[in-house]
PDB file of C-alpha atoms in Angstrom:
ATOM      1  CA  MET A   1      18.233 -15.604   3.158  1.00  0.00           C
ATOM      2  CA  LYS A   2      19.638 -12.202   4.001  1.00  0.00           C
ATOM      3  CA  LEU A   3      19.701  -9.778   1.126  1.00  0.00           C
ATOM      4  CA  THR A   4      20.735  -6.120   1.133  1.00  0.00           C
ATOM      5  CA  LEU A   5      18.185  -3.365   0.395  1.00  0.00           C
ATOM      6  CA  ALA A   6      19.728  -2.889  -3.050  1.00  0.00           C
ATOM      7  CA  GLU A   7      19.582  -6.602  -3.799  1.00  0.00           C
ATOM      8  CA  GLU A   8      15.944  -6.794  -2.815  1.00  0.00           C
ATOM      9  CA  ASN A   9      15.153  -3.810  -5.097  1.00  0.00           C
ATOM     10  CA  TYR A  10      16.857  -5.539  -8.031  1.00  0.00           C
ATOM     11  CA  LEU A  11      15.069  -8.770  -7.358  1.00  0.00           C
ATOM     12  CA  LYS A  12      11.748  -7.022  -7.253  1.00  0.00           C
ATOM     13  CA  ALA A  13      12.524  -5.333 -10.563  1.00  0.00           C
ATOM     14  CA  ILE A  14      13.540  -8.621 -12.174  1.00  0.00           C
ATOM     15  CA  TYR A  15      10.261 -10.207 -11.013  1.00  0.00           C
ATOM     16  CA  HIS A  16       8.148  -7.381 -12.493  1.00  0.00           C
ATOM     17  CA  LEU A  17      10.055  -7.443 -15.773  1.00  0.00           C
ATOM     18  CA  SER A  18       9.851 -11.237 -16.073  1.00  0.00           C
ATOM     19  CA  GLU A  19       6.078 -11.146 -15.441  1.00  0.00           C
ATOM     20  CA  ALA A  20       5.622  -8.488 -18.106  1.00  0.00           C
ATOM     21  CA  GLY A  21       7.517 -10.321 -20.872  1.00  0.00           C
ATOM     22  CA  ASP A  22       8.498 -13.709 -22.198  1.00  0.00           C
ATOM     23  CA  GLY A  23      11.840 -15.330 -21.683  1.00  0.00           C
ATOM     24  CA  GLY A  24      14.785 -13.934 -19.661  1.00  0.00           C
ATOM     25  CA  VAL A  25      15.168 -10.333 -18.675  1.00  0.00           C
ATOM     26  CA  SER A  26      17.906  -8.499 -20.499  1.00  0.00           C
ATOM     27  CA  THR A  27      20.526  -6.554 -18.560  1.00  0.00           C
ATOM     28  CA  ASN A  28      19.692  -3.523 -20.669  1.00  0.00           C
ATOM     29  CA  ALA A  29      16.032  -3.704 -19.661  1.00  0.00           C
ATOM     30  CA  LEU A  30      17.121  -4.091 -16.038  1.00  0.00           C
ATOM     31  CA  ALA A  31      19.485  -1.158 -16.285  1.00  0.00           C
ATOM     32  CA  GLU A  32      16.674   0.978 -17.680  1.00  0.00           C
ATOM     33  CA  SER A  33      14.222  -0.118 -14.970  1.00  0.00           C
ATOM     34  CA  MET A  34      16.790   0.646 -12.193  1.00  0.00           C
ATOM     35  CA  GLU A  35      17.954   3.820 -13.877  1.00  0.00           C
ATOM     36  CA  THR A  36      21.623   2.816 -13.693  1.00  0.00           C
ATOM     37  CA  LYS A  37      24.500   1.834 -15.930  1.00  0.00           C
ATOM     38  CA  PRO A  38      24.747  -1.673 -17.464  1.00  0.00           C
ATOM     39  CA  ALA A  39      28.111  -2.237 -15.659  1.00  0.00           C
ATOM     40  CA  SER A  40      26.371  -1.780 -12.312  1.00  0.00           C
ATOM     41  CA  VAL A  41      23.659  -4.267 -13.365  1.00  0.00           C
ATOM     42  CA  SER A  42      26.256  -6.846 -14.405  1.00  0.00           C
ATOM     43  CA  ASP A  43      27.885  -6.665 -10.918  1.00  0.00           C
ATOM     44  CA  MET A  44      24.517  -7.068  -9.205  1.00  0.00           C
ATOM     45  CA  VAL A  45      23.408  -9.899 -11.451  1.00  0.00           C
ATOM     46  CA  ARG A  46      26.628 -11.742 -10.582  1.00  0.00           C
ATOM     47  CA  ARG A  47      26.014 -11.301  -6.856  1.00  0.00           C
ATOM     48  CA  LEU A  48      22.383 -12.395  -7.100  1.00  0.00           C
ATOM     49  CA  SER A  49      23.338 -15.430  -9.162  1.00  0.00           C
ATOM     50  CA  GLN A  50      25.902 -16.475  -6.562  1.00  0.00           C
ATOM     51  CA  LYS A  51      23.130 -16.331  -3.903  1.00  0.00           C
ATOM     52  CA  GLY A  52      20.910 -18.545  -6.048  1.00  0.00           C
ATOM     53  CA  VAL A  53      18.038 -16.152  -6.354  1.00  0.00           C
ATOM     54  CA  ILE A  54      18.439 -15.749 -10.137  1.00  0.00           C
ATOM     55  CA  ASP A  55      19.817 -17.726 -13.011  1.00  0.00           C
ATOM     56  CA  TYR A  56      21.848 -15.762 -15.603  1.00  0.00           C
ATOM     57  CA  GLN A  57      23.025 -17.103 -18.947  1.00  0.00           C
ATOM     58  CA  LYS A  58      24.782 -14.853 -21.429  1.00  0.00           C
ATOM     59  CA  TYR A  59      22.504 -13.949 -24.389  1.00  0.00           C
ATOM     60  CA  LYS A  60      19.547 -15.593 -22.635  1.00  0.00           C
ATOM     61  CA  GLY A  61      19.079 -13.034 -19.919  1.00  0.00           C
ATOM     62  CA  VAL A  62      18.113 -13.215 -16.253  1.00  0.00           C
ATOM     63  CA  ASN A  63      15.554 -15.676 -14.918  1.00  0.00           C
ATOM     64  CA  ILE A  64      14.360 -15.480 -11.325  1.00  0.00           C
ATOM     65  CA  SER A  65      14.609 -18.684  -9.255  1.00  0.00           C
ATOM     66  CA  LYS A  66      11.886 -20.148  -7.078  1.00  0.00           C
ATOM     67  CA  THR A  67      13.687 -18.756  -3.978  1.00  0.00           C
ATOM     68  CA  GLY A  68      14.131 -15.399  -5.693  1.00  0.00           C
ATOM     69  CA  LYS A  69      10.458 -15.189  -6.555  1.00  0.00           C
ATOM     70  CA  THR A  70       9.448 -15.997  -2.995  1.00  0.00           C
ATOM     71  CA  ILE A  71      11.622 -13.103  -1.731  1.00  0.00           C
ATOM     72  CA  ALA A  72      10.424 -10.698  -4.408  1.00  0.00           C
ATOM     73  CA  LEU A  73       6.781 -11.458  -3.654  1.00  0.00           C
ATOM     74  CA  SER A  74       7.429 -10.928   0.058  1.00  0.00           C
ATOM     75  CA  VAL A  75       8.889  -7.430  -0.671  1.00  0.00           C
ATOM     76  CA  ILE A  76       5.987  -6.588  -2.917  1.00  0.00           C
ATOM     77  CA  ARG A  77       3.497  -7.795  -0.269  1.00  0.00           C
ATOM     78  CA  LYS A  78       5.055  -5.565   2.404  1.00  0.00           C
ATOM     79  CA  HIS A  79       5.133  -2.587   0.046  1.00  0.00           C
ATOM     80  CA  ARG A  80       1.455  -2.855  -0.893  1.00  0.00           C
ATOM     81  CA  LEU A  81       0.326  -3.524   2.671  1.00  0.00           C
ATOM     82  CA  TRP A  82       2.197  -0.440   3.917  1.00  0.00           C
ATOM     83  CA  GLU A  83       0.525   1.611   1.193  1.00  0.00           C
ATOM     84  CA  VAL A  84      -2.954   0.447   2.395  1.00  0.00           C
ATOM     85  CA  PHE A  85      -1.905   1.355   5.975  1.00  0.00           C
ATOM     86  CA  LEU A  86      -0.621   4.800   5.028  1.00  0.00           C
ATOM     87  CA  VAL A  87      -3.764   5.717   3.062  1.00  0.00           C
ATOM     88  CA  GLU A  88      -6.442   4.096   5.236  1.00  0.00           C
ATOM     89  CA  LYS A  89      -4.967   4.666   8.731  1.00  0.00           C
ATOM     90  CA  LEU A  90      -2.705   7.704   8.410  1.00  0.00           C
ATOM     91  CA  GLY A  91      -4.657   9.746   5.919  1.00  0.00           C
ATOM     92  CA  PHE A  92      -2.054  10.000   3.163  1.00  0.00           C
ATOM     93  CA  ASN A  93      -3.220  10.490  -0.420  1.00  0.00           C
ATOM     94  CA  TRP A  94      -2.768   7.519  -2.719  1.00  0.00           C
ATOM     95  CA  ASP A  95      -0.141   9.474  -4.763  1.00  0.00           C
ATOM     96  CA  GLU A  96       1.935  10.204  -1.704  1.00  0.00           C
ATOM     97  CA  VAL A  97       2.683   6.713  -0.398  1.00  0.00           C
ATOM     98  CA  HIS A  98       4.943   4.977  -2.947  1.00  0.00           C
ATOM     99  CA  ASP A  99       8.289   6.423  -1.796  1.00  0.00           C
ATOM    100  CA  ILE A 100       7.462   5.874   1.856  1.00  0.00           C
ATOM    101  CA  ALA A 101       6.427   2.303   1.214  1.00  0.00           C
ATOM    102  CA  GLU A 102       9.719   1.791  -0.711  1.00  0.00           C
ATOM    103  CA  GLN A 103      11.489   2.316   2.613  1.00  0.00           C
ATOM    104  CA  LEU A 104       9.120   0.307   4.811  1.00  0.00           C
ATOM    105  CA  GLU A 105       9.066  -2.738   2.468  1.00  0.00           C
ATOM    106  CA  HIS A 106      12.527  -3.793   3.664  1.00  0.00           C
ATOM    107  CA  ILE A 107      11.640  -4.293   7.287  1.00  0.00           C
ATOM    108  CA  GLN A 108      12.572  -7.834   8.229  1.00  0.00           C
ATOM    109  CA  SER A 109       9.816  -8.953  10.588  1.00  0.00           C
ATOM    110  CA  PRO A 110       7.340 -11.624   9.495  1.00  0.00           C
ATOM    111  CA  LEU A 111       5.374 -11.146  12.704  1.00  0.00           C
ATOM    112  CA  LEU A 112       4.960  -7.423  12.076  1.00  0.00           C
ATOM    113  CA  VAL A 113       3.756  -8.080   8.512  1.00  0.00           C
ATOM    114  CA  GLU A 114       1.318 -10.724   9.648  1.00  0.00           C
ATOM    115  CA  ARG A 115      -0.183  -8.405  12.291  1.00  0.00           C
ATOM    116  CA  LEU A 116      -0.273  -5.533   9.844  1.00  0.00           C
ATOM    117  CA  ASP A 117      -2.210  -7.692   7.391  1.00  0.00           C
ATOM    118  CA  ASN A 118      -4.651  -8.803  10.047  1.00  0.00           C
ATOM    119  CA  PHE A 119      -5.033  -5.222  11.346  1.00  0.00           C
ATOM    120  CA  LEU A 120      -5.980  -4.034   7.890  1.00  0.00           C
ATOM    121  CA  GLY A 121      -8.557  -6.834   7.406  1.00  0.00           C
ATOM    122  CA  ASN A 122      -6.431  -8.871   4.963  1.00  0.00           C
ATOM    123  CA  PRO A 123      -6.754  -6.537   1.893  1.00  0.00           C
ATOM    124  CA  VAL A 124      -6.364  -8.058  -1.551  1.00  0.00           C
ATOM    125  CA  MET A 125      -5.722  -4.715  -3.322  1.00  0.00           C
ATOM    126  CA  ASP A 126      -3.564  -1.715  -2.586  1.00  0.00           C
ATOM    127  CA  PRO A 127      -4.702   1.935  -3.058  1.00  0.00           C
ATOM    128  CA  HIS A 128      -3.524   1.889  -6.635  1.00  0.00           C
ATOM    129  CA  GLY A 129      -5.462  -1.209  -7.581  1.00  0.00           C
ATOM    130  CA  ASP A 130      -2.500  -3.529  -7.547  1.00  0.00           C
ATOM    131  CA  PRO A 131      -3.166  -7.012  -6.043  1.00  0.00           C
ATOM    132  CA  ILE A 132      -1.517  -7.943  -2.749  1.00  0.00           C
ATOM    133  CA  PRO A 133      -0.057 -11.502  -2.507  1.00  0.00           C
ATOM    134  CA  ASP A 134      -0.783 -13.388   0.694  1.00  0.00           C
ATOM    135  CA  LYS A 135       1.921 -14.839   2.927  1.00  0.00           C
ATOM    136  CA  ASN A 136       2.287 -17.733   0.579  1.00  0.00           C
ATOM    137  CA  GLY A 137       2.767 -15.452  -2.472  1.00  0.00           C
ATOM    138  CA  VAL A 138      -0.698 -16.195  -3.870  1.00  0.00           C
ATOM    139  CA  PHE A 139      -2.773 -13.488  -5.521  1.00  0.00           C
ATOM    140  CA  HIS A 140      -6.514 -13.763  -4.834  1.00  0.00           C
ATOM    141  CA  VAL A 141      -7.630 -11.452  -7.609  1.00  0.00           C
ATOM    142  CA  GLY A 142      -7.167 -11.865 -11.331  1.00  0.00           C
ATOM    143  CA  PRO A 143      -5.913  -9.448 -13.940  1.00  0.00           C
ATOM    144  CA  ALA A 144      -7.849  -6.231 -14.536  1.00  0.00           C
ATOM    145  CA  ILE A 145     -10.561  -6.358 -17.202  1.00  0.00           C
ATOM    146  CA  PRO A 146     -13.468  -3.929 -18.091  1.00  0.00           C
ATOM    147  CA  LEU A 147     -16.449  -4.281 -15.840  1.00  0.00           C
ATOM    148  CA  SER A 148     -18.522  -4.736 -19.012  1.00  0.00           C
ATOM    149  CA  ASP A 149     -16.800  -8.076 -19.580  1.00  0.00           C
ATOM    150  CA  LEU A 150     -18.292  -9.611 -16.440  1.00  0.00           C
ATOM    151  CA  LYS A 151     -21.333 -11.814 -16.507  1.00  0.00           C
ATOM    152  CA  SER A 152     -24.330 -12.081 -14.198  1.00  0.00           C
ATOM    153  CA  LYS A 153     -23.352 -13.311 -10.730  1.00  0.00           C
ATOM    154  CA  ASP A 154     -19.650 -12.590 -11.257  1.00  0.00           C
ATOM    155  CA  LYS A 155     -17.788 -10.841  -8.441  1.00  0.00           C
ATOM    156  CA  GLY A 156     -15.127  -8.135  -8.905  1.00  0.00           C
ATOM    157  CA  ILE A 157     -13.155  -5.523  -7.156  1.00  0.00           C
ATOM    158  CA  ILE A 158     -12.622  -2.100  -8.779  1.00  0.00           C
ATOM    159  CA  SER A 159      -8.939  -1.680  -9.647  1.00  0.00           C
ATOM    160  CA  GLY A 160      -8.803   1.308 -11.950  1.00  0.00           C
ATOM    161  CA  VAL A 161     -10.367   3.314 -14.764  1.00  0.00           C
ATOM    162  CA  THR A 162      -9.444   3.579 -18.409  1.00  0.00           C
ATOM    163  CA  SER A 163     -10.023   7.362 -18.538  1.00  0.00           C
ATOM    164  CA  ASP A 164      -9.048  10.337 -16.405  1.00  0.00           C
ATOM    165  CA  ASP A 165     -12.211  12.286 -17.461  1.00  0.00           C
ATOM    166  CA  GLN A 166     -13.073  14.530 -14.545  1.00  0.00           C
ATOM    167  CA  LYS A 167     -16.850  14.015 -15.119  1.00  0.00           C
ATOM    168  CA  LEU A 168     -16.397  10.261 -14.912  1.00  0.00           C
ATOM    169  CA  LEU A 169     -14.379  10.533 -11.672  1.00  0.00           C
ATOM    170  CA  GLN A 170     -16.907  12.981 -10.198  1.00  0.00           C
ATOM    171  CA  TYR A 171     -19.731  10.594 -11.083  1.00  0.00           C
ATOM    172  CA  LEU A 172     -17.916   7.680  -9.431  1.00  0.00           C
ATOM    173  CA  ASP A 173     -17.431   9.776  -6.343  1.00  0.00           C
ATOM    174  CA  LYS A 174     -21.106  10.649  -6.375  1.00  0.00           C
ATOM    175  CA  ILE A 175     -22.208   6.979  -6.450  1.00  0.00           C
ATOM    176  CA  LYS A 176     -19.437   6.051  -4.016  1.00  0.00           C
ATOM    177  CA  VAL A 177     -17.630   3.602  -6.323  1.00  0.00           C
ATOM    178  CA  GLY A 178     -13.849   3.751  -6.174  1.00  0.00           C
ATOM    179  CA  LEU A 179     -10.638   1.742  -6.034  1.00  0.00           C
ATOM    180  CA  GLY A 180     -11.144  -1.322  -3.838  1.00  0.00           C
ATOM    181  CA  THR A 181     -14.944  -1.300  -4.127  1.00  0.00           C
ATOM    182  CA  LYS A 182     -16.143  -4.945  -4.111  1.00  0.00           C
ATOM    183  CA  LEU A 183     -19.186  -5.719  -6.152  1.00  0.00           C
ATOM    184  CA  ILE A 184     -21.424  -8.508  -7.555  1.00  0.00           C
ATOM    185  CA  ILE A 185     -23.315  -8.357 -10.842  1.00  0.00           C
ATOM    186  CA  LEU A 186     -26.943  -8.925 -10.025  1.00  0.00           C
ATOM    187  CA  GLU A 187     -28.369  -8.460 -13.543  1.00  0.00           C
ATOM    188  CA  ILE A 188     -27.346  -7.330 -17.053  1.00  0.00           C
ATOM    189  CA  GLU A 189     -29.962  -5.580 -19.150  1.00  0.00           C
ATOM    190  CA  GLU A 190     -30.100  -7.321 -22.594  1.00  0.00           C
ATOM    191  CA  PHE A 191     -31.463  -4.153 -24.282  1.00  0.00           C
ATOM    192  CA  ASP A 192     -28.584  -1.713 -23.561  1.00  0.00           C
ATOM    193  CA  GLY A 193     -25.941  -3.646 -21.632  1.00  0.00           C
ATOM    194  CA  SER A 194     -26.465  -1.660 -18.429  1.00  0.00           C
ATOM    195  CA  MET A 195     -25.782  -3.537 -15.201  1.00  0.00           C
ATOM    196  CA  LYS A 196     -27.482  -3.807 -11.866  1.00  0.00           C
ATOM    197  CA  ILE A 197     -24.753  -4.240  -9.195  1.00  0.00           C
ATOM    198  CA  GLU A 198     -24.534  -4.540  -5.455  1.00  0.00           C
ATOM    199  CA  THR A 199     -21.473  -3.142  -3.678  1.00  0.00           C
ATOM    200  CA  ASP A 200     -19.813  -4.413  -0.521  1.00  0.00           C
ATOM    201  CA  LYS A 201     -21.764  -1.685   1.374  1.00  0.00           C
ATOM    202  CA  LYS A 202     -25.005  -3.558   0.320  1.00  0.00           C
ATOM    203  CA  GLU A 203     -26.003  -0.700  -1.983  1.00  0.00           C
ATOM    204  CA  GLU A 204     -27.708  -1.593  -5.250  1.00  0.00           C
ATOM    205  CA  MET A 205     -27.395   0.610  -8.296  1.00  0.00           C
ATOM    206  CA  PHE A 206     -27.473   0.575 -12.043  1.00  0.00           C
ATOM    207  CA  ILE A 207     -24.273   1.193 -14.065  1.00  0.00           C
ATOM    208  CA  SER A 208     -24.528   2.183 -17.712  1.00  0.00           C
ATOM    209  CA  LYS A 209     -22.650   0.275 -20.368  1.00  0.00           C
ATOM    210  CA  LYS A 210     -20.563   3.379 -21.098  1.00  0.00           C
ATOM    211  CA  THR A 211     -19.459   3.545 -17.477  1.00  0.00           C
ATOM    212  CA  ALA A 212     -18.902  -0.215 -17.215  1.00  0.00           C
ATOM    213  CA  GLU A 213     -16.582  -0.106 -20.209  1.00  0.00           C
ATOM    214  CA  GLN A 214     -14.393   2.455 -18.431  1.00  0.00           C
ATOM    215  CA  LEU A 215     -14.189   0.697 -15.085  1.00  0.00           C
ATOM    216  CA  LEU A 216     -11.458  -1.919 -14.614  1.00  0.00           C
ATOM    217  CA  VAL A 217     -12.145  -4.764 -12.229  1.00  0.00           C
ATOM    218  CA  SER A 218     -10.304  -7.859 -11.021  1.00  0.00           C
ATOM    219  CA  LYS A 219     -12.449 -11.016 -10.652  1.00  0.00           C
ATOM    220  CA  TRP A 220     -12.328 -12.692  -7.295  1.00  0.00           C
ATOM    221  CA  PRO A 221     -14.021 -15.699  -5.686  1.00  0.00           C
TER     222      PRO A 221
END
């Protein structure tokens, strides 16, 4: 189905809002998310409803359809893959890539996206720690939880931190643990909760309980 750039942006916003809450998405919430007037939202909702990508009922809000969800996940997938490409291959900083990826996410070429995914090594996380759906719209990592919640033999991928403490970030740089680092819990010390981990670079190290509580990870197979 052919959608305009604006329609894709609205559909993506509806998907995110619906995932974050229960029930239908209100037009007011959508207007706030899109930074526009409710009247403009009403016009777009009508258009999207006519195309069958959403279902709108007055007083019950907007619900995304199966077709709409597929399209939204495709746009999100492209956005996050392009962010990985811009950071890893073109040297952009992670905070510079969002606006560029907003433009690139609307490219209509499944073959290009497939080759981009393969070129990048099929990443499951973007530079901001957000999961990347595969071509079938499936996420292969779970929601972010503190590293300290994992058990022995669990696997995870670093997706964020709970603090912007410079000393913490400098320490993580020192031990070469950052966004996207994959790890496995080898052992948990019963005495103080510290963890022995192995990273995807085959490096073993101990992480204190204090550090583990501030590191967010997504579990993965």
